[in-house]
Short mmCIF file of N, CA and C and ligand atoms in Angstrom, two decimals:
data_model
loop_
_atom_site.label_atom_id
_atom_site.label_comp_id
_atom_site.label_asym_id
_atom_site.label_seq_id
_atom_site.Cartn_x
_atom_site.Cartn_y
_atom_site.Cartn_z
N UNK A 1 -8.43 -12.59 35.90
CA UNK A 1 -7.08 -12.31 35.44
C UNK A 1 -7.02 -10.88 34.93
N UNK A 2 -6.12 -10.27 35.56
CA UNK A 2 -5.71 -8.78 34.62
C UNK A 2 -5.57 -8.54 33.43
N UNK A 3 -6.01 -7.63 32.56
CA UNK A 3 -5.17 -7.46 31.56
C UNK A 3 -3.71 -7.02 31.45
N UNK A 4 -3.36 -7.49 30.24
CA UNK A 4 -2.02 -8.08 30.25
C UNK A 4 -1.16 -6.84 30.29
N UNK A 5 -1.49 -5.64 30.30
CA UNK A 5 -0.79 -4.36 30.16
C UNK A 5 -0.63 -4.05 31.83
N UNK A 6 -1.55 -3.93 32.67
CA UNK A 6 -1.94 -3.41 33.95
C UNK A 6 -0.60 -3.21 34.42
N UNK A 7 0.41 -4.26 34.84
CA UNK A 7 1.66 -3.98 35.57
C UNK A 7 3.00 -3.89 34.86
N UNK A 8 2.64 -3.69 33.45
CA UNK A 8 4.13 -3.83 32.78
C UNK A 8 4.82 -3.00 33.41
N UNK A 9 4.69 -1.42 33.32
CA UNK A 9 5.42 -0.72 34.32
C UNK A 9 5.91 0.32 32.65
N UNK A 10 5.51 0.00 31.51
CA UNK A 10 5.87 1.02 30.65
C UNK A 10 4.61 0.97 29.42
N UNK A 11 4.32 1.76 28.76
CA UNK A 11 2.70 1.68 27.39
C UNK A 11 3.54 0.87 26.64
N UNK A 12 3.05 -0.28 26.13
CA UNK A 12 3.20 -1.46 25.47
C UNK A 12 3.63 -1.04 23.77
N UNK A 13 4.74 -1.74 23.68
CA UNK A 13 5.07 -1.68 21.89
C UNK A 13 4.25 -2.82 21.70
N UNK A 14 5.00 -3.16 20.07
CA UNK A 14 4.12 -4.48 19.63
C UNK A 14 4.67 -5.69 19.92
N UNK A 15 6.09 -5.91 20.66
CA UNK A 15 6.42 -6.77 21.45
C UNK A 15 6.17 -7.55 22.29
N UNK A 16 5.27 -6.18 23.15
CA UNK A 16 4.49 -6.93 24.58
C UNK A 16 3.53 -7.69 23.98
N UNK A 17 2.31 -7.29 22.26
CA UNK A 17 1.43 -8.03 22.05
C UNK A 17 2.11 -9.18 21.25
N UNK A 18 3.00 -9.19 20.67
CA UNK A 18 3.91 -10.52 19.88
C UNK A 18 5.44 -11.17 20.85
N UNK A 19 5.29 -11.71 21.53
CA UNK A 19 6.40 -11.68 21.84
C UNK A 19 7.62 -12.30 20.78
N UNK A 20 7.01 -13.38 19.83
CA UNK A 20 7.65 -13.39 18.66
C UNK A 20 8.41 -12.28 17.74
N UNK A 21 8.06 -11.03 18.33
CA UNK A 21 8.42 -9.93 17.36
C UNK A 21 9.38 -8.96 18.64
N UNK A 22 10.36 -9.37 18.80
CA UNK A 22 11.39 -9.13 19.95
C UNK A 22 12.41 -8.06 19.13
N UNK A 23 12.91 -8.10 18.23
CA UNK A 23 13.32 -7.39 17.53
C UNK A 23 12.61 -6.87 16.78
N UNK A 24 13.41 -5.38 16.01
CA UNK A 24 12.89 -5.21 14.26
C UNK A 24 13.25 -5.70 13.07
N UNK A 25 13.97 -6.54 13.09
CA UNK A 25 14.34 -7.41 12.21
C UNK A 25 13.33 -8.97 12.29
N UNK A 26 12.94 -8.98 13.52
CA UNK A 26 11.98 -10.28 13.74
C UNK A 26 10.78 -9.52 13.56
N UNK A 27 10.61 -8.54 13.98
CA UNK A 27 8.97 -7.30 13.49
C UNK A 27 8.96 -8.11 11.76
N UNK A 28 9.74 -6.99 11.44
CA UNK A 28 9.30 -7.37 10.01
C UNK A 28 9.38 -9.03 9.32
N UNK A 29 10.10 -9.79 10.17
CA UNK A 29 10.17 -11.09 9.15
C UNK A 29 8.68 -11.83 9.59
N UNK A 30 8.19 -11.30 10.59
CA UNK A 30 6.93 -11.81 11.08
C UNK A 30 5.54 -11.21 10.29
N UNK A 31 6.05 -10.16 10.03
CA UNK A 31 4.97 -9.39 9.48
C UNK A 31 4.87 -9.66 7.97
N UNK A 32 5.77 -10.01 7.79
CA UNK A 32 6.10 -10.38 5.85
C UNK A 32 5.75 -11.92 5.90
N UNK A 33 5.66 -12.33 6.98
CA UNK A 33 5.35 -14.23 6.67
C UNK A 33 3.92 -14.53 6.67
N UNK A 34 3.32 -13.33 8.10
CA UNK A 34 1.77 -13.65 7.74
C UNK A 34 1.06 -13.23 6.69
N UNK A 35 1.43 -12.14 6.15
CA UNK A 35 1.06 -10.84 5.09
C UNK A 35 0.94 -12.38 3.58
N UNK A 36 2.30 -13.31 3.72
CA UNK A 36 2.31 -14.26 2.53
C UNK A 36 1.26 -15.33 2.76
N UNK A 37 1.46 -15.28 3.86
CA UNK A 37 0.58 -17.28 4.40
C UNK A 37 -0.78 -16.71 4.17
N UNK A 38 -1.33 -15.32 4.51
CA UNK A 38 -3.08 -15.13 4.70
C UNK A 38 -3.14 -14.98 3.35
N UNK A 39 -2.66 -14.45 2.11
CA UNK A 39 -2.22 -14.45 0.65
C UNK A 39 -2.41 -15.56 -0.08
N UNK A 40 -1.75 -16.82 0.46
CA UNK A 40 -1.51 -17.83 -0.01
C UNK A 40 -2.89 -18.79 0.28
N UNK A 41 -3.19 -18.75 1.55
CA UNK A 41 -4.43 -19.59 2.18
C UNK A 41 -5.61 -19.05 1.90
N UNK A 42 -6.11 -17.74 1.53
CA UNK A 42 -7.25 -17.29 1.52
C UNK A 42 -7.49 -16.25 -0.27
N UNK A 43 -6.31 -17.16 -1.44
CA UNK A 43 -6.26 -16.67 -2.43
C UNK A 43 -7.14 -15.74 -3.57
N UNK A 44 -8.68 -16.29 -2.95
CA UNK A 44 -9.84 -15.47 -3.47
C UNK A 44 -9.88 -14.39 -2.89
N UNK A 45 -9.66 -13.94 -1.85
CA UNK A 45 -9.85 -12.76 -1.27
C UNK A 45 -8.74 -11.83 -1.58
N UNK A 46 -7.84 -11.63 -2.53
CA UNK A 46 -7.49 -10.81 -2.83
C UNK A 46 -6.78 -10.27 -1.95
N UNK A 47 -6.33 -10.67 -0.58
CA UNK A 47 -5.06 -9.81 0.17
C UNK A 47 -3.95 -9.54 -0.41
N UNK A 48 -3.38 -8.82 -0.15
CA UNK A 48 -2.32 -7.96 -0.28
C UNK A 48 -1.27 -8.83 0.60
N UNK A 49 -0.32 -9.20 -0.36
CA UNK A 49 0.71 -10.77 -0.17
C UNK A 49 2.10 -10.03 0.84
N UNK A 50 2.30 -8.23 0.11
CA UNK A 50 3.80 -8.03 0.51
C UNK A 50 3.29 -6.95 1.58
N UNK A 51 4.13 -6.53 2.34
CA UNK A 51 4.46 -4.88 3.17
C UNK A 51 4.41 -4.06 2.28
N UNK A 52 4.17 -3.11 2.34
CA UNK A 52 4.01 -1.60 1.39
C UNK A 52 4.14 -0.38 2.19
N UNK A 53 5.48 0.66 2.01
CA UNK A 53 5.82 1.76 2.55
C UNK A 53 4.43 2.61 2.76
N UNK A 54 4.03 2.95 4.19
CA UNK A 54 2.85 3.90 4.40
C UNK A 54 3.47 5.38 4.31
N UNK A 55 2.96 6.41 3.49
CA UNK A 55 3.44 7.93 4.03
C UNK A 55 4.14 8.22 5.38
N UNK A 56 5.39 8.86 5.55
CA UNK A 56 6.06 9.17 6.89
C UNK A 56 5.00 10.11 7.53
N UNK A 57 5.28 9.99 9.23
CA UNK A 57 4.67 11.19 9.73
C UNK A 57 3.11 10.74 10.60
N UNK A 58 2.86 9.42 10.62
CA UNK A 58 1.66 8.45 10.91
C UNK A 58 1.31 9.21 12.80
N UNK A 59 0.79 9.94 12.90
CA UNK A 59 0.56 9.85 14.63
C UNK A 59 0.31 9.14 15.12
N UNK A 60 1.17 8.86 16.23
CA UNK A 60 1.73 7.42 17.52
C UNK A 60 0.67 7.78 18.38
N UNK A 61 -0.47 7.30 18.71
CA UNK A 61 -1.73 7.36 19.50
C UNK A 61 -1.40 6.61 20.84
N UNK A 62 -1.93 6.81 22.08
CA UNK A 62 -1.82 5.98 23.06
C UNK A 62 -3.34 5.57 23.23
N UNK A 63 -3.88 4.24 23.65
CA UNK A 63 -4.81 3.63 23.82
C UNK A 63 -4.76 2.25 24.39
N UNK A 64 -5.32 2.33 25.54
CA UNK A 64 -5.50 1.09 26.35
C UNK A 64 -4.36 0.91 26.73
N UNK A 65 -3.56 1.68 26.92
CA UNK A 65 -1.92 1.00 27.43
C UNK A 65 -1.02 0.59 26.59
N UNK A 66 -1.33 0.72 25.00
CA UNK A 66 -0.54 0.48 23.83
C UNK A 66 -0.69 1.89 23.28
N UNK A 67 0.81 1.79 22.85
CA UNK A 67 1.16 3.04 21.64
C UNK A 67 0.80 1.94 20.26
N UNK A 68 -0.31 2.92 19.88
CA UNK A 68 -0.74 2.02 18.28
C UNK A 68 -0.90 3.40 17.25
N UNK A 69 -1.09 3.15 15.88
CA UNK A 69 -1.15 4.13 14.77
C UNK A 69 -2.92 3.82 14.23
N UNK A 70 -3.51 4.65 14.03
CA UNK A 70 -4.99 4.33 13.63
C UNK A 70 -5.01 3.96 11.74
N UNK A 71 -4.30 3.04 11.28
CA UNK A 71 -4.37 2.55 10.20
C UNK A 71 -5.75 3.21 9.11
N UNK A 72 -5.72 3.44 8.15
CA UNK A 72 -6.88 4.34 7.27
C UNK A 72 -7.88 2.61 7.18
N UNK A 73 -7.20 1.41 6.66
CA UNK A 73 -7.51 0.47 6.71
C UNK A 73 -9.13 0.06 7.74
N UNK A 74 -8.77 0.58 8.91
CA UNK A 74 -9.51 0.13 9.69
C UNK A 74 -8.98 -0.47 11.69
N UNK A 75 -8.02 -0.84 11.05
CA UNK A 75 -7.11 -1.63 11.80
C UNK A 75 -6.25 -0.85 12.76
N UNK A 76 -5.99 -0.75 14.12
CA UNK A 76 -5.24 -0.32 14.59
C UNK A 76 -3.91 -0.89 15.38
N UNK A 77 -2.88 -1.03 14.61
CA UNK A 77 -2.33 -1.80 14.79
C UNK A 77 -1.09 -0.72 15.74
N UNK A 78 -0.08 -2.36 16.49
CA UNK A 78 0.46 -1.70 17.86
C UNK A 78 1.69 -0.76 16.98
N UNK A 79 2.43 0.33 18.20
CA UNK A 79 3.57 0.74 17.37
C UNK A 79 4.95 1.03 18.22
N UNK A 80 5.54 0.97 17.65
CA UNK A 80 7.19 1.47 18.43
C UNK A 80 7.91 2.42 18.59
N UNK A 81 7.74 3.58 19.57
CA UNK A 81 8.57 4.30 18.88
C UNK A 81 10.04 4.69 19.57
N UNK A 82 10.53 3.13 20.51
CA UNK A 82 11.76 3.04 20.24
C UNK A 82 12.19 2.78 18.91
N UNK A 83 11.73 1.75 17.99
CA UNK A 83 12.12 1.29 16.86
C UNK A 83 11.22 2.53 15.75
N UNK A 84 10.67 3.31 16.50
CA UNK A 84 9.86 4.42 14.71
C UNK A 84 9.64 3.36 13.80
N UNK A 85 8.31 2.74 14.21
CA UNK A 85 7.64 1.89 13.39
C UNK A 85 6.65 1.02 13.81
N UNK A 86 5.61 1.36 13.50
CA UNK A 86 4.03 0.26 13.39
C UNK A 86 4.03 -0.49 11.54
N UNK A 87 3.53 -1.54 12.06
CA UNK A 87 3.29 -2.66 10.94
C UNK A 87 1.65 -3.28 11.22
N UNK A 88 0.93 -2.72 10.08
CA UNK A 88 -0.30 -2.79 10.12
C UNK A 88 -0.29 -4.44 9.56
N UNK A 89 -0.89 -5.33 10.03
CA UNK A 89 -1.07 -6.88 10.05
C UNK A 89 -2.54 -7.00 9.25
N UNK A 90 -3.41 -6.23 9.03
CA UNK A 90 -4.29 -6.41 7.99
C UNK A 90 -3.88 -5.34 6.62
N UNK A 91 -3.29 -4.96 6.24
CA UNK A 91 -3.43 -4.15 5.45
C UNK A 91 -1.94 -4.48 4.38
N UNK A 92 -0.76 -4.52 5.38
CA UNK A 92 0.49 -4.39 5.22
C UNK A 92 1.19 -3.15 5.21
N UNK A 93 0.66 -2.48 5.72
CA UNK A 93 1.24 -0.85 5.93
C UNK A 93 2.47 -1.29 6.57
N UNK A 94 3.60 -0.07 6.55
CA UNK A 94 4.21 -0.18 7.45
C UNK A 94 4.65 1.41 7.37
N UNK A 95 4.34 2.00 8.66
CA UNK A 95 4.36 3.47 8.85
C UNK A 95 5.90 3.42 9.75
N UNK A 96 6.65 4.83 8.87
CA UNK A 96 7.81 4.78 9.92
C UNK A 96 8.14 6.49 10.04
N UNK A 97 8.84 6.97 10.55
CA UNK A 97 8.94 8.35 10.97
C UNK A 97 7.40 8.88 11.89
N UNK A 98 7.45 8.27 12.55
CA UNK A 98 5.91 8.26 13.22
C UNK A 98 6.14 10.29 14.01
N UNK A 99 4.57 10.04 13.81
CA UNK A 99 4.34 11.39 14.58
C UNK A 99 4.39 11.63 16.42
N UNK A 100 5.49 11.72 16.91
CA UNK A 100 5.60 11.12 18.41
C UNK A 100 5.58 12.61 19.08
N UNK A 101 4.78 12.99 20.33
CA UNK A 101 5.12 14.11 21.08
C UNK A 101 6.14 13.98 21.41
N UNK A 102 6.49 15.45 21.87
CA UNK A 102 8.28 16.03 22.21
C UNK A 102 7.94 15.62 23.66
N UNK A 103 6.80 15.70 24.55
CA UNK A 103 7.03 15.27 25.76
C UNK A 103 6.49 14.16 26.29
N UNK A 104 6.83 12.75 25.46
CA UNK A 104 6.28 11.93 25.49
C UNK A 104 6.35 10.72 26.69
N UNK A 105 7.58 11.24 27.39
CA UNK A 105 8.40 10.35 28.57
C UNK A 105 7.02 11.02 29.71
N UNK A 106 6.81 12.42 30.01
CA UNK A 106 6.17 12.68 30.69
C UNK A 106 4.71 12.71 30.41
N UNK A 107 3.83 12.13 29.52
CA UNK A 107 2.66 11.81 29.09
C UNK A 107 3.23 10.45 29.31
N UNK A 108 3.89 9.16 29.55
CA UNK A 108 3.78 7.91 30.08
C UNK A 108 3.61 7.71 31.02
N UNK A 109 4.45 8.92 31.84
CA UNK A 109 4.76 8.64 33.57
C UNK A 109 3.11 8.43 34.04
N UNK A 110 2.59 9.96 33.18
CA UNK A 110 1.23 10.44 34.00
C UNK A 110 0.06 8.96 33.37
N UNK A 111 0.50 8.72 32.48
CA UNK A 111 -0.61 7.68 32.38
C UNK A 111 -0.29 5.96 33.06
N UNK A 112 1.32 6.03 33.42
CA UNK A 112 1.53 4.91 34.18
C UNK A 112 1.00 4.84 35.67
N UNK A 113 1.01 6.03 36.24
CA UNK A 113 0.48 6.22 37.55
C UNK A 113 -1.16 5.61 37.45
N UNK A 114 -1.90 5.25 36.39
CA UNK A 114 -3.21 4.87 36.58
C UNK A 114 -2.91 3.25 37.06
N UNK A 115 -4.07 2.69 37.47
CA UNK A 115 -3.38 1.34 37.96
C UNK A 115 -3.74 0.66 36.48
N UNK A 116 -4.80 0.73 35.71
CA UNK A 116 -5.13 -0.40 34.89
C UNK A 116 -4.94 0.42 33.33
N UNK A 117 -4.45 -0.52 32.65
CA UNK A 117 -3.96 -0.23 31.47
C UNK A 117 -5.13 0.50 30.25
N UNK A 118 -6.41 0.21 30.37
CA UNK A 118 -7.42 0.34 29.94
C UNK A 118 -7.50 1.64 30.09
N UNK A 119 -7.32 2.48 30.87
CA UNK A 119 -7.37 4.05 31.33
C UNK A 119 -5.88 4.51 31.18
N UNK A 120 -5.54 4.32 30.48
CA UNK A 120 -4.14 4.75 29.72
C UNK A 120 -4.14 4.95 28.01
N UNK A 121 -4.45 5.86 28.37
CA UNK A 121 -4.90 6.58 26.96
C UNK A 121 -4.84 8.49 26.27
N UNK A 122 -3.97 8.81 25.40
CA UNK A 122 -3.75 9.99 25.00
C UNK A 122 -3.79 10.21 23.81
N UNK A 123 -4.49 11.19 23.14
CA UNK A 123 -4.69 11.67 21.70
C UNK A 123 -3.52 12.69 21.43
N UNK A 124 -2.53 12.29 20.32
CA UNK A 124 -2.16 14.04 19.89
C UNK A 124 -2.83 14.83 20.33
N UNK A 125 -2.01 16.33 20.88
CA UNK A 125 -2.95 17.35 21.11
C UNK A 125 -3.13 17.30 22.27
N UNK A 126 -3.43 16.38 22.72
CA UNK A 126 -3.63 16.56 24.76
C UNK A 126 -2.64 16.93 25.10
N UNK A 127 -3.08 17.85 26.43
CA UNK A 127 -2.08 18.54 26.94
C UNK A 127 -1.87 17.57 28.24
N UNK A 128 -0.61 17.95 28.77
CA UNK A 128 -0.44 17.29 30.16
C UNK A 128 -1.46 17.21 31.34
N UNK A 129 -1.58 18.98 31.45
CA UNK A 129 -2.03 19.73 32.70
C UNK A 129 -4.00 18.35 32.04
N UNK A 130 -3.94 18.20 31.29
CA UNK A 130 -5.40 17.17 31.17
C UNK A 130 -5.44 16.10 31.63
N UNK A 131 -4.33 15.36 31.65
CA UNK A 131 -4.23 14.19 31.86
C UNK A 131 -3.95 14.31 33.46
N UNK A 132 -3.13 15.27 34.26
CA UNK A 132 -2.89 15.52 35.39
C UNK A 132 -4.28 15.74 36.02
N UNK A 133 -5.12 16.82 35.60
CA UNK A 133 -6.09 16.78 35.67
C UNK A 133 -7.40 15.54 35.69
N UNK A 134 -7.00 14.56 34.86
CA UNK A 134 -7.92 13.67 35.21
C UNK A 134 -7.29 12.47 36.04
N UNK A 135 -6.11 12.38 36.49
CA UNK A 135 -5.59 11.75 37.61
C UNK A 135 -6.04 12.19 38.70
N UNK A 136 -6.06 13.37 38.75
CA UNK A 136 -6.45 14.13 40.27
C UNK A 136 -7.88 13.82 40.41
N UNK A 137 -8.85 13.70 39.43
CA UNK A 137 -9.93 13.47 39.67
C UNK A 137 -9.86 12.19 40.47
N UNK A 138 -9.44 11.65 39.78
CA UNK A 138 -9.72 9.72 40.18
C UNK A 138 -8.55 9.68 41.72
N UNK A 139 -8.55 10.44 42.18
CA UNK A 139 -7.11 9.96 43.17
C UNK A 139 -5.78 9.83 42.77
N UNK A 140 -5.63 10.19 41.80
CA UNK A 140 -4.27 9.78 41.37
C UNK A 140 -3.34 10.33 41.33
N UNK A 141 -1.79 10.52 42.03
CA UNK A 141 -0.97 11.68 41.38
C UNK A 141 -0.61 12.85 42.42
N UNK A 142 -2.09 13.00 43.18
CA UNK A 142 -2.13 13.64 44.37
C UNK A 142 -1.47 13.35 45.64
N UNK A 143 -1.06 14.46 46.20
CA UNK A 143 -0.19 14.17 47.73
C UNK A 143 -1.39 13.75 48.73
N UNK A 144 -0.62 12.84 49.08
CA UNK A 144 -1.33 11.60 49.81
C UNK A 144 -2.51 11.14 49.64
N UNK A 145 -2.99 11.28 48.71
CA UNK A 145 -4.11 10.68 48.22
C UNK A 145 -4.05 9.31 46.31
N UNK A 146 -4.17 8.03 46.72
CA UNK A 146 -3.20 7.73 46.14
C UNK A 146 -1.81 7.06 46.01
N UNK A 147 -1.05 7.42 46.63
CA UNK A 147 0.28 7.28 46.33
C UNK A 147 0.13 5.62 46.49
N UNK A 148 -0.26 4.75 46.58
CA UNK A 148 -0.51 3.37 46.33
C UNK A 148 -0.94 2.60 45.33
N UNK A 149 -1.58 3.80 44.51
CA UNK A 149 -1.87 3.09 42.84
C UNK A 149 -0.79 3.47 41.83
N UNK A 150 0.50 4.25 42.26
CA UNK A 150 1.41 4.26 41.25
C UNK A 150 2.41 3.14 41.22
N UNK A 151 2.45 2.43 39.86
CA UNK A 151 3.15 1.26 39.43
C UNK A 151 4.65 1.45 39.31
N UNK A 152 4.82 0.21 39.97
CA UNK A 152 6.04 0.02 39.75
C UNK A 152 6.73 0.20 38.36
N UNK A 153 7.97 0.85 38.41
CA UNK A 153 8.53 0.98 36.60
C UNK A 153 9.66 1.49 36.38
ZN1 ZN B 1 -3.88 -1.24 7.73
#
C-alpha cells in the first residue's frame, strides 16, 4: 500500500492526517479535547491539560509531503497555512502567523512533480533552482524525460 500522501495531488495540512479536523474550528475543538482526556487519564504525568499561545512567526517546514512546524517540544506536528496554524498535540502549542515562503505555490508544484510523498521535502532557505535541480537529477521535471511521474493536481 502507498503512503497516504503519494497521490493527493497537493503537501498535506493536518486534515489529510485528521480527517476529524476538517475545519479550524474542529482543529481546535479536537486539539483542546485530547490536550484534556491525556490530562485527565494519565494525571501523574503532569501534562499540560489546555492549548497555550506559541510565539508568532514558527517556520512552516515541508517534510515527507506534509507542511509541519518543528515544535521546541520535540514533536513535529502537521501545519496549515491555508488556515496560519499548527497545533502541537504533545505539548499544546499552538503556533499561528507561521513563517511561510513568498514562493511557496512554486516550491509545491516542484515538489509535487516527485511521484512519492516521502521525497517531498523543503527547508526555509532552499532555493528553487535546488529543488529543480534535484528533480532533474532523478528524471524529473525534464523535457521528455519524465513527464509520466508528474501527479495529477
Ligand atoms: Zn510541542
Amino acid at each position: 500500500m502507498p503512503p497516504p500522501y503519494d497521490r493527493l495531488g497537493r503537501i498535506a495540512p493536518p486534515r489529510e492526517g485528521m480527517p476529524e479536523c476538517g475545519t479550524p474550528a474542529q482543529y481546535a475543538a479536537v486539539h483542546s479535547e485530547r490536550l484534556r482526556a491525556r490530562a485527565e487519564a494519565l494525571p501523574h504525568l503532569n501534562f499540560r491539560a489546555e492549548p497555550w499561545p506559541a510565539p508568532d512567526g514558527m517556520a512552516a517546514v515541508i517534510y515527507g509531503g506534509k507542511w509541519i512546524v518543528e515544535c521546541p517540544c520535540g514533536e513535529i506536528p502537521m501545519a496549515s497555512p491555508a488556515w496560519d496554524e499548527a497545533r502541537c498535540f504533545e505539548c499544546g502549542a499552538i503556533y499561528r502567523r507561521l513563517a511561510l515562503p513568498a514562493d511557496r505555490e512554486a516550491i509545491e508544484a516542484l515538489l509535487l512533480q516527485r511521484p512519492t510523498a516521502v521525497t517531498r521535502t523543503w527547508l526555509p532557505g532552499e532555493p528553487l533552482d535546488d529543488l529543480r535541480a534535484q528533480n532533474a537529477a532523478h528524471g524529473i521535471g525534464v523535457a521528455g524525460v519524465g513527464a509520466g511521474r508528474v501527479e495529477a493536481g
